[in-house]
Coordinates of C-alpha atoms and ligand atoms in Angstrom, one line a residue:
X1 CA 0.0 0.0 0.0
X2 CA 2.7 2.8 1.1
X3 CA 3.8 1.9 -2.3
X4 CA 1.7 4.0 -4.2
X5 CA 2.4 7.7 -4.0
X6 CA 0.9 9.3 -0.6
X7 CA -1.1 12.6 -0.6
X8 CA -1.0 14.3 2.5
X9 CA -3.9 16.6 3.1
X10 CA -3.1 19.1 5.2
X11 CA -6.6 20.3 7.2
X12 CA -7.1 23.6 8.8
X13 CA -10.5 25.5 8.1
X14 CA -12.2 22.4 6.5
X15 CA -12.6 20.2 9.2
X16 CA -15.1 17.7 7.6
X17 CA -14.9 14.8 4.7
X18 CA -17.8 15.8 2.6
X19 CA -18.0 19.0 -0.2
X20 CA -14.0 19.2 0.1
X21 CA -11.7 20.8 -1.9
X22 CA -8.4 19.5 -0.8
X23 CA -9.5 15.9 -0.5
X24 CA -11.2 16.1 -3.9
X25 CA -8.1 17.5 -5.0
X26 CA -6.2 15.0 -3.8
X27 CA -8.2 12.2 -4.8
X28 CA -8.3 12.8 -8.5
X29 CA -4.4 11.5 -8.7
X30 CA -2.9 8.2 -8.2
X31 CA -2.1 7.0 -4.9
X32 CA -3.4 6.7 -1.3
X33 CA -4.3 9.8 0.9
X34 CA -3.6 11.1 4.7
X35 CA -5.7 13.8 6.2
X36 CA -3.1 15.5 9.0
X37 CA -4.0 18.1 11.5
X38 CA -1.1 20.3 13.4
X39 CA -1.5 21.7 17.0
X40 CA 0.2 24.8 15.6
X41 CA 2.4 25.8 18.6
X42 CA 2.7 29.1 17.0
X43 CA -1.4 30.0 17.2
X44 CA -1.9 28.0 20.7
X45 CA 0.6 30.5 22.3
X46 CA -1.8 33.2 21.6
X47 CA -4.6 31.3 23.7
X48 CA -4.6 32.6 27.1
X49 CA -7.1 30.4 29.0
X50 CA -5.9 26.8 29.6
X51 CA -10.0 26.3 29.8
X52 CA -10.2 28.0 26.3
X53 CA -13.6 26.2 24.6
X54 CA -12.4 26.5 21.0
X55 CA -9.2 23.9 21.8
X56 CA -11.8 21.3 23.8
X57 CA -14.1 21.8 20.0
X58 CA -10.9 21.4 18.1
X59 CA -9.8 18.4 20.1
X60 CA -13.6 17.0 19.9
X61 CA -13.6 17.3 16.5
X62 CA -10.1 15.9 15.6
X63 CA -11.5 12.5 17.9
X64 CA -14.6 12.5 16.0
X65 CA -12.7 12.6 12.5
X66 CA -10.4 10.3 13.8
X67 CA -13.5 7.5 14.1
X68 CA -15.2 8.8 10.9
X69 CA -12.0 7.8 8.8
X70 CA -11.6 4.6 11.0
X71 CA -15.1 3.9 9.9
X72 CA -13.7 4.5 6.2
X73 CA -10.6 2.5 6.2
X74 CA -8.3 5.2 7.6
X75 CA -7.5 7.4 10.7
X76 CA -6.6 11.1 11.6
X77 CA -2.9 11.7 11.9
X78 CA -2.7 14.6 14.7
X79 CA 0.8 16.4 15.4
X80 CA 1.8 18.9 17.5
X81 CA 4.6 21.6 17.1
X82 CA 5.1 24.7 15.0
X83 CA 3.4 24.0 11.8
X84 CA 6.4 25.9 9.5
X85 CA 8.3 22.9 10.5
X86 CA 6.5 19.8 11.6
X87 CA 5.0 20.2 7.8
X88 CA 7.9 19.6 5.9
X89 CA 9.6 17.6 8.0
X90 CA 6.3 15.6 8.0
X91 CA 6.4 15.4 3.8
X92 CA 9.9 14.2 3.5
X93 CA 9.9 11.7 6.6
X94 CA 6.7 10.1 4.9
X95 CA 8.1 10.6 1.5
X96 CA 5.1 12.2 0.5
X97 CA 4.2 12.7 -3.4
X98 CA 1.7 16.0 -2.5
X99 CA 0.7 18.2 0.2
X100 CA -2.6 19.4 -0.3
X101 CA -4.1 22.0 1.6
X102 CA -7.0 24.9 1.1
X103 CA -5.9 28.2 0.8
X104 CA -6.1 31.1 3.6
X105 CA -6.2 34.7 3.3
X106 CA -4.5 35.9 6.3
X107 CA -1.4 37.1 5.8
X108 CA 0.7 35.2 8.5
X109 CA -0.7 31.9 7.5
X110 CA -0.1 32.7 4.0
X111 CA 3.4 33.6 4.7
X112 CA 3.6 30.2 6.4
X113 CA 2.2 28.2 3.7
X114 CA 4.6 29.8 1.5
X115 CA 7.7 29.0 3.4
X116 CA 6.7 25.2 3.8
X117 CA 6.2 25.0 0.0
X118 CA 9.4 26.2 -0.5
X119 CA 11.3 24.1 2.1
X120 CA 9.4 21.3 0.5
X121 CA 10.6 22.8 -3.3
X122 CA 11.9 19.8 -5.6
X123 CA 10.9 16.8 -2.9
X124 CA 7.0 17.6 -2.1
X125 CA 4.6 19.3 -4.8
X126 CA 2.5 22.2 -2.5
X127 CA -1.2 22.9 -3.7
X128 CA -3.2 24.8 -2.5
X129 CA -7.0 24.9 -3.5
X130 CA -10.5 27.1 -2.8
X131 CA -12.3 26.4 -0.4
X132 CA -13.2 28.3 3.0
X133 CA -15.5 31.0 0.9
X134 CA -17.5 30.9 -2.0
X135 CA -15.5 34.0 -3.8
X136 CA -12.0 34.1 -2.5
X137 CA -9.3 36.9 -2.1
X138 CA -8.7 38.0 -5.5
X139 CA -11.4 37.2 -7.3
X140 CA -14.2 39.4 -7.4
X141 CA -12.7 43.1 -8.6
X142 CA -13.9 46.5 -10.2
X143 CA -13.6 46.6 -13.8
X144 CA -10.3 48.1 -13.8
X145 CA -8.8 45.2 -11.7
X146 CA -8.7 46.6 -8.1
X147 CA -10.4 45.8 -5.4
X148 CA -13.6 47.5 -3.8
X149 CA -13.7 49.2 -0.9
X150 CA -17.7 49.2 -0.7
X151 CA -20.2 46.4 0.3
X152 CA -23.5 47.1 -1.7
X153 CA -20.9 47.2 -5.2
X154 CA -18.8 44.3 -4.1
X155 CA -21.5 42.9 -3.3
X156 CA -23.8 43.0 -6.9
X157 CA -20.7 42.5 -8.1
X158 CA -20.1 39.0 -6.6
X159 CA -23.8 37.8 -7.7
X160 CA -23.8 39.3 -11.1
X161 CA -20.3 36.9 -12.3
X162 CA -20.9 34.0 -9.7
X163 CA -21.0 30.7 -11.9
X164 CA -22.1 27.1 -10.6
X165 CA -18.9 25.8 -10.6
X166 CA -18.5 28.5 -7.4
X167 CA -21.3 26.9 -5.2
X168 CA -20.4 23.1 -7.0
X169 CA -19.9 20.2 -4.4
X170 CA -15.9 19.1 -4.3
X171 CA -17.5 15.3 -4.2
X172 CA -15.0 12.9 -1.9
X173 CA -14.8 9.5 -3.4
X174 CA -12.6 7.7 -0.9
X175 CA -13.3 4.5 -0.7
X176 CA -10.5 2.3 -0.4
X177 CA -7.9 5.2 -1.4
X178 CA -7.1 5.7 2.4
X179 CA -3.2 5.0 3.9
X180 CA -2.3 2.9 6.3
X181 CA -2.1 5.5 9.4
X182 CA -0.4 3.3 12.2
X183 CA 2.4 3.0 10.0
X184 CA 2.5 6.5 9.3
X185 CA 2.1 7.3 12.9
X186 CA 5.4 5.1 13.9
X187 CA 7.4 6.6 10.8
X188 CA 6.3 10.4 12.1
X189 CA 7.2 9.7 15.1
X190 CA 10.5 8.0 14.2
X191 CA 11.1 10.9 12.8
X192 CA 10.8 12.7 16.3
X193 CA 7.7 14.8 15.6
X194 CA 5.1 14.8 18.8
X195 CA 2.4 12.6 17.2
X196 CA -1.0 12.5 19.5
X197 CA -2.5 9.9 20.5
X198 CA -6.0 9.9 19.8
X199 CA -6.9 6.4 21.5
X200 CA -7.3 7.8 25.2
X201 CA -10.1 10.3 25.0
X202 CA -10.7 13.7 25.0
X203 CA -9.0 14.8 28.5
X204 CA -6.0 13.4 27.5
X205 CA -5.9 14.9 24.3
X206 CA -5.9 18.1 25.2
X207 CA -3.5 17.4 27.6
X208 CA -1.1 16.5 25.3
X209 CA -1.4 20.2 24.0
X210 CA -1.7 22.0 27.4
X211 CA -5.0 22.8 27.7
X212 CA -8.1 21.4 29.5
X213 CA -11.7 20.1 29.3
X214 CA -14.2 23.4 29.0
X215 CA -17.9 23.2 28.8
X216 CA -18.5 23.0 24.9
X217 CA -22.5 22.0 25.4
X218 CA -24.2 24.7 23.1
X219 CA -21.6 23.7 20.4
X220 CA -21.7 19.8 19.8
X221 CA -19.2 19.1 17.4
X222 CA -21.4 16.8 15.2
X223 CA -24.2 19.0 15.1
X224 CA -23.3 21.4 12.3
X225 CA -25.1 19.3 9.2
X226 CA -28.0 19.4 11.3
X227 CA -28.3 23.4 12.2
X228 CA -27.9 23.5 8.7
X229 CA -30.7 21.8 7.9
X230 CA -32.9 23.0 10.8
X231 CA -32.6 26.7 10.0
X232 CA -33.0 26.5 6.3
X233 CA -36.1 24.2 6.3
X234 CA -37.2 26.4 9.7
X235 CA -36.1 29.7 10.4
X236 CA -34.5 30.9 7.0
X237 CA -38.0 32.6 5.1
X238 CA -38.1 34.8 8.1
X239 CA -34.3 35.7 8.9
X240 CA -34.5 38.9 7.5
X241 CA -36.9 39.9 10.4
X242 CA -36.0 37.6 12.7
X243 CA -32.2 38.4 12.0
X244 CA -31.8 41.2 14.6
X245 CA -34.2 40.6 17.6
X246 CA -31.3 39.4 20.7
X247 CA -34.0 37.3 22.4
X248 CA -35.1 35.1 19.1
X249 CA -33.2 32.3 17.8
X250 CA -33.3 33.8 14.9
X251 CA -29.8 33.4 12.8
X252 CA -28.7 30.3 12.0
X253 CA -25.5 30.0 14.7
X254 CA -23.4 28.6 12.2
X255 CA -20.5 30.5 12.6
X256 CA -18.3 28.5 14.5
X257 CA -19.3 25.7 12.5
X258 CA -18.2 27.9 9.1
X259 CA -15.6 29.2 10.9
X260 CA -13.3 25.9 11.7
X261 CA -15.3 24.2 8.3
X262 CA -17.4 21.5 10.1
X263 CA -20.2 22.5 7.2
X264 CA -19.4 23.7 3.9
X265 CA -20.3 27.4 3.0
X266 CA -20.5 26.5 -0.7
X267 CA -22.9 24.0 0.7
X268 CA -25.1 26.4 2.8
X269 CA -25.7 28.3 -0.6
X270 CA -26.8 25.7 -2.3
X271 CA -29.4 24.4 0.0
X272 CA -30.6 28.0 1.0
X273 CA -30.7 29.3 -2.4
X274 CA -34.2 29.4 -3.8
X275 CA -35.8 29.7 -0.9
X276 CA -37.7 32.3 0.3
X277 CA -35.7 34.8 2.8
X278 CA -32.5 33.4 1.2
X279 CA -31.5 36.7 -0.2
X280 CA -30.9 38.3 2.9
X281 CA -29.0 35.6 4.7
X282 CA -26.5 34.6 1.3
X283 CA -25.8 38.3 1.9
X284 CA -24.2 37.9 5.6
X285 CA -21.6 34.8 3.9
X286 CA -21.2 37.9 1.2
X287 CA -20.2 39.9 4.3
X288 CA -18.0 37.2 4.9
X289 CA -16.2 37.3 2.0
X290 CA -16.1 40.9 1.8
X291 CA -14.1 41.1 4.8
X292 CA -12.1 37.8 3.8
X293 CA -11.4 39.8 0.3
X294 CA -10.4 43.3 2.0
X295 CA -7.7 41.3 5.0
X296 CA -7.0 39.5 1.4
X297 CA -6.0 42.8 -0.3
X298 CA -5.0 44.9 2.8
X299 CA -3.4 42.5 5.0
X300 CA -2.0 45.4 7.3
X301 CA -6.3 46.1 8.5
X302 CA -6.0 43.4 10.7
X303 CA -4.5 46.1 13.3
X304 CA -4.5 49.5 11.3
X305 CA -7.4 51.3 10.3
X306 CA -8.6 51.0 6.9
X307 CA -9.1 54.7 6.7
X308 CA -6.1 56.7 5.9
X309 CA -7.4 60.0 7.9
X310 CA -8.0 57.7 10.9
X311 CA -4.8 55.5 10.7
X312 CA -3.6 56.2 14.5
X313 CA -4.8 59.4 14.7
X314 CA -7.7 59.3 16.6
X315 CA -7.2 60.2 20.6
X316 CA -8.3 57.1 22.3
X317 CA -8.8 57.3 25.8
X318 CA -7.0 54.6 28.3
X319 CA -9.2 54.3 31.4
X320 CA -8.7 50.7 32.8
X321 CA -11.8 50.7 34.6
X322 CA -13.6 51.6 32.0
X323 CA -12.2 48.5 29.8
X324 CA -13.0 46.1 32.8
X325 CA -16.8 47.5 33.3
X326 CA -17.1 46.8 29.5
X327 CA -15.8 43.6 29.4
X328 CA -17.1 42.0 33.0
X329 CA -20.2 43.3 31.3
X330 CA -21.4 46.0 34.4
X331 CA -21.4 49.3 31.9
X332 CA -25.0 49.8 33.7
X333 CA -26.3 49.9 30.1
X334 CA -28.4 46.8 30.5
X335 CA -28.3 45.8 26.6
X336 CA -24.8 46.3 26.4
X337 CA -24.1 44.2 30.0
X338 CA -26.4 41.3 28.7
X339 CA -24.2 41.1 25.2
X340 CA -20.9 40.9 27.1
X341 CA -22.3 37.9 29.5
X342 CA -23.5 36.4 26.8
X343 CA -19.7 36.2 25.2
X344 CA -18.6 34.8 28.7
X345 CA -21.5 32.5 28.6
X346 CA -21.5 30.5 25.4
X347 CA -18.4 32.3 23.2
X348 CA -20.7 33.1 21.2
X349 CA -22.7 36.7 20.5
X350 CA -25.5 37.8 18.7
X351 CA -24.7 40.2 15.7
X352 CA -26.9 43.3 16.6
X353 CA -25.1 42.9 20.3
X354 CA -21.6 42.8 18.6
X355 CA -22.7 45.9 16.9
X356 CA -24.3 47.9 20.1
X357 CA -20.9 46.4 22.6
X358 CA -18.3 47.6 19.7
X359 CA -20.3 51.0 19.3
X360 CA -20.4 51.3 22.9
X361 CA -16.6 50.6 24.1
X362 CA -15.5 53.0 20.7
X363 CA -17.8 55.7 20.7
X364 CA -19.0 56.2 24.4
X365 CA -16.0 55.4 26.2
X366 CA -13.7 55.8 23.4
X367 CA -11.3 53.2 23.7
X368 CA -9.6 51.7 21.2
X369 CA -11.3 49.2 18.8
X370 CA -7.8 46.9 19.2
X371 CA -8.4 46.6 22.4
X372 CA -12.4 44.8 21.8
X373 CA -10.9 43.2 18.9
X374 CA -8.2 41.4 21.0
X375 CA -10.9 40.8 23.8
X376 CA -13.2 39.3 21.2
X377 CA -10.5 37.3 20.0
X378 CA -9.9 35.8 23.2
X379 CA -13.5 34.7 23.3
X380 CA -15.3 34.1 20.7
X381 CA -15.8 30.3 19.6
X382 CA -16.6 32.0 15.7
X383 CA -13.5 34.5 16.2
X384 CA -12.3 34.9 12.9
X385 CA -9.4 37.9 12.4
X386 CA -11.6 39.2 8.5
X387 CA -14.9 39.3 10.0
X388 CA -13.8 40.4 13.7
X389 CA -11.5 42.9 12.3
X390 CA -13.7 44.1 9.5
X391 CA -16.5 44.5 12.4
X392 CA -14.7 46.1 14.7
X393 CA -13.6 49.0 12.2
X394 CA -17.2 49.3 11.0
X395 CA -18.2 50.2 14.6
X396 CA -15.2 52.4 15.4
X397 CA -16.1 54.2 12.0
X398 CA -12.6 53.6 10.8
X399 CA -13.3 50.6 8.3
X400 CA -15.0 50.6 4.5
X401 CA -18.6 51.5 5.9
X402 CA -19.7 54.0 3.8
X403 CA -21.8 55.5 6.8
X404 CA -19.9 58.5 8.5
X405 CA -18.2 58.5 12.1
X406 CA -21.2 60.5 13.5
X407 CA -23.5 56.9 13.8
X408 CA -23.3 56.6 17.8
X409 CA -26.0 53.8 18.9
X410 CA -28.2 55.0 21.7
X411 CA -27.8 51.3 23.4
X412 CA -31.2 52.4 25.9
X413 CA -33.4 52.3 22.8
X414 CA -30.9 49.7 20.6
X415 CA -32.0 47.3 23.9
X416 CA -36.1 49.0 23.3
X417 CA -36.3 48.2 19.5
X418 CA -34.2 45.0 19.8
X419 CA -35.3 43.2 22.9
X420 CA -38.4 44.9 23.4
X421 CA -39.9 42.3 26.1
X422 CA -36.4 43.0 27.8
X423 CA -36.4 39.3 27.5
X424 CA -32.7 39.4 26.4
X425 CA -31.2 41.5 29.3
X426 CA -33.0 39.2 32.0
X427 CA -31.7 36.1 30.5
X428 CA -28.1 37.4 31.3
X429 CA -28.3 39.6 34.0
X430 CA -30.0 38.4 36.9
X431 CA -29.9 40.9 39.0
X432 CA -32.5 42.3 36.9
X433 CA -34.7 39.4 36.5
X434 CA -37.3 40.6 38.6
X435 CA -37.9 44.0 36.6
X436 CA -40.8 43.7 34.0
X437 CA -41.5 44.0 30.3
X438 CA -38.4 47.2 28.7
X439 CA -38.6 48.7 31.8
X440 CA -35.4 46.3 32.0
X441 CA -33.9 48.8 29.6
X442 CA -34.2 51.9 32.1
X443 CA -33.6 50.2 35.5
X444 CA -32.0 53.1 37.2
X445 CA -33.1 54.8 39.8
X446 CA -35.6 51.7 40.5
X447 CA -35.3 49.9 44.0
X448 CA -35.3 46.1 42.0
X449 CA -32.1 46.6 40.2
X450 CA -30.7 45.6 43.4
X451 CA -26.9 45.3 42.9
X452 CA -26.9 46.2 39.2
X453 CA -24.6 49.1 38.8
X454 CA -25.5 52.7 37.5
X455 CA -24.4 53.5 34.1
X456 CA -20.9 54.6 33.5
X457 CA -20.9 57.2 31.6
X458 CA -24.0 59.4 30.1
X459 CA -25.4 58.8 26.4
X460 CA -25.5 62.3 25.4
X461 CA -22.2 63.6 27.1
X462 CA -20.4 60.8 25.9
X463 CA -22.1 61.0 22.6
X464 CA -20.4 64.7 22.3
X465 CA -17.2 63.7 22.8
X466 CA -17.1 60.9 20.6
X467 CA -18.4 63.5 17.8
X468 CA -15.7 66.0 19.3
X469 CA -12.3 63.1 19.0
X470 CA -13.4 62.0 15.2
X471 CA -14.0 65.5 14.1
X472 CA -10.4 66.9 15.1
X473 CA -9.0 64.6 12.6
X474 CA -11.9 64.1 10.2
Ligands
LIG1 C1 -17.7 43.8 16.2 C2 -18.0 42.5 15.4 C3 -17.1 41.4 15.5 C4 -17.4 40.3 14.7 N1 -16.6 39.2 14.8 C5 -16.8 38.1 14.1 C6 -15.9 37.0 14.1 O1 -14.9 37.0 14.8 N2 -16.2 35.9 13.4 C7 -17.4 35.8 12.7 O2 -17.6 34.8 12.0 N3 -18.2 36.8 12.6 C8 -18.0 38.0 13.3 N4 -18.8 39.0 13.2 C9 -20.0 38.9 12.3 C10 -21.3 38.4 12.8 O3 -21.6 39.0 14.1 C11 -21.3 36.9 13.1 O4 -20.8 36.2 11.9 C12 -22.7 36.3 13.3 O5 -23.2 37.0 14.5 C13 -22.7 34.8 13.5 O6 -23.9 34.4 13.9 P1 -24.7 33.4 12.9 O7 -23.9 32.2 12.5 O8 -26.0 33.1 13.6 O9 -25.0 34.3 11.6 P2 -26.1 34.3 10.5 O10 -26.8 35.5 10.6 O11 -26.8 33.0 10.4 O12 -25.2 34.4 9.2 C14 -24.6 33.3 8.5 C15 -23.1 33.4 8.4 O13 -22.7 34.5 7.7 C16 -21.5 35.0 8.2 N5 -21.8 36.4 8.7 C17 -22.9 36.9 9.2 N6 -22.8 38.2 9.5 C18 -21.6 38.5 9.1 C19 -20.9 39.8 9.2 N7 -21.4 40.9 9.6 N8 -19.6 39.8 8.7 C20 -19.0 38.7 8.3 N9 -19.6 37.5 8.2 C21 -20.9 37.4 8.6 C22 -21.1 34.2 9.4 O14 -20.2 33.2 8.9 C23 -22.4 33.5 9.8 O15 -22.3 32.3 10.4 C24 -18.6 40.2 13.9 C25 -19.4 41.3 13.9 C26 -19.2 42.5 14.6 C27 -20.1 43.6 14.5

């Protein structure tokens, strides 16, 4: 069997063996295939909790893979290291013929990919296929070639030229084309790379990586075909409605499922397509590639304003307090407090809240959007640097919205239109669940807030001064 030439598939945002690009890739040559996944030293060290949920999902879903390819005549090979060299050294230990992987648009990872294809130069061919959005980087652009700065153009844009071989399943015929993984295993680790063991569970994975077991129960790892299904046949015809009240389940929660590829996004297209309300959600994975396209394009966004005239020139404030209200989620705004608990409650926040928090830490207490970026970053299970980065800098007025700096969201009657039972706000803040109907909204000066603290700063001074920091360099 280890005869034939081996084709290493290197996964990373396609976590899944159906609609694949790089197994489909891999499997239209000769010879057997190896999915691998790296523990990338290099991105753990930037994970700060030990408890973080996103490496318990990852570990979850590498054991799960693991069993499906078991079930399918093969087996996950899992290493640990820094991915710049555990690859190549990987390729030539095994001898590989091809190392397939799908293509990202972050400039690090790119920069990565490009170094191990050209270690691997001459021994291993590198390719690298489509396949975390429907319309990547490069290829949606004005008629003169460069790249839009706009979402309603980039968007008509992206409809108008998309062609079915965009939204086309990558179709995974594997049977019997699998490697034999013990062997592999033993050779890797011959080699001296740190090889997991996947037989002893999911606590001991993780401890092989440093981490531990977190609470991952609103985010079962085999559940993503399913949501899919369920919110298309369900919840889709109303989403455009549906789509910003914080106390409805109504968006599909897919994100952290499009975000590490347990579900395809090509597929999520296709089955939403022609139905009705599928305009309005195909739009958001349009957001998605919007922002993917512009961190394509503009690589240095990912920490500098998109906006030349705000490129570090706006006056942040640094008021630590401030910062830890906001992010322990006691602002005294209850809509705002809610949103932030929510985060620290499932990793996971609404998009209207993620709008109204952002607005709130940039505008009202003017502090910088790098700081919510990073804080996101640390805690959402979907956090993603395009669409984090890209919706940070629309809130902080500094990215490619086309609306000017002076949008300031009132989060008093943001929390009226959007929660308007207040059934949001007494879901995560308790002290408040005692305080009827939207009076939740309002609670101050009201003997049941009990120990829920007064607001931080006032809307309409704060407002002001916001208005008075973006016009001095406007
Ligand atoms: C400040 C801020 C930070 C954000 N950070 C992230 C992030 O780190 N990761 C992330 O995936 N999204 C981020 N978003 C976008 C959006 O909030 C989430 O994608 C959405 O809430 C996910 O919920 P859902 O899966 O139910 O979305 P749905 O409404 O069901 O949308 C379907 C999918 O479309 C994509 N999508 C939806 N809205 C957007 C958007 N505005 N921009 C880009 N893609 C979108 C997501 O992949 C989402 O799963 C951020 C938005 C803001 C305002």
């Amino acid at each position: 069997m280890q005869d034939k030439p081996l084709n290493l598939v290197w996964m990373r945002r396609d976590l899944r063996l159906h609609d694949h690009a790089a197994l489909h890739h891999a499997l239209k040559g000769p010879g057997v295939i190896q999915p691998v996944f790296v523990f990338d030293t290099e991105i753990l060290a930037r994970f700060a909790n030990p408890l973080d949920r996103r490496l318990t999902f990852l570990a979850q879903v590498m054991l799960d893979l693991d069993s499906e390819l078991r079930a399918r005549g093969g087996g996950m090979l899992v290493l640990h290291g820094p991915a710049t060299e555990v690859m190549p050294r990987l390729a030539q230990a095994l001898g590989a013929a091809q190392l397939v992987a799908a293509a990202d648009i972050e400039g690090p990872t790119r920069a990565r990919d490009a170094s191990v294809a050209q270690v691997l130069s001459g021994i291993t061919k590198m390719s690298l296929v489509k396949d975390a959005w429907i319309r990547h980087g490069g290829a949606v652009n004005k008629k003169d070639g460069t790249p839009y700065h706009v979402f309603t153009p980039y968007a008509k844009a992206w409809r108008a030229t998309l062609t079915p071989e965009d939204l086309a399943e990558r179709v995974v015929e594997d049977k019997g084309r699998y490697a034999h993984v013990a062997a592999l295993r033993a050779k890797a680790y011959a080699a001296g790379l740190r090889v997991l063991d996947l037989s002893q569970g999911l606590e001991a994975l993780l401890e092989q990586i440093g981490f531990k077991k977190a609470d991952i129960t609103h985010w079962g790892t085999r559940e993503g075909e399913a949501r899919l299904h369920r919110f298309v046949e369900t919840r889709l015809k109303n989403y455009s409605h549906d789509r910003n009240m914080l106390a409805e389940d109504g968006t599909s929660r897919l994100s952290p499922y499009l975000r590490h590829g347990l579900v395809s996004v090509r597929e999520c297209a296709r089955l939403a397509w022609d139905r009705p309300g599928a305009e309005g959600w195909v739009n958001e994975l349009i957001w998605r590639d919007f922002y993917a396209m512009i961190l394509y394009h503009y690589p240095e966004t990912a920490t500098e304003e998109f906006l030349p005239k705000f490129r570090r020139t706006l006056n942040w404030r640094r008021v630590e307090a401030d910062f830890e209200a906001w992010k322990a989620g006691r602002t005294g705004y209850p809509v705002v407090d809610a949103a932030m608990r929510q985060m620290q409650e499932i990793g996971w926040m609404h998009n209207r809240a993620r709008m109204i928090v952002a607005s709130f830490l940039c505008k009202h207490l003017r502090i910088d959007w790098r700081l919510g970026e990073e804080h996101f970053a640390q805690h959402l299970m979907d956090y993603d640097l395009a669409s984090n980065a890209g919706g940070w800098q629309w809130a902080a007025s500094t990215g490619t919205d086309a609306q000017p700096y002076f949008r300031v969201f009132n989060p008093t009657t943001q929390g009226e239109k959007f929660d308007p039972e207040g059934e949001y706000v007494r879901r995560y803040v308790p002290e408040l669940g005692a305080m009827k109907g939207k009076k939740v909204h309002q609670p101050w000066g009201d003997a049941a807030r009990g120990s829920y603290p007064a607001p931080i700063v006032d809307h309409a001074s704060a407002r002001a001064e916001a208005l008075r920091m973006f016009k001095e360099v406007a």
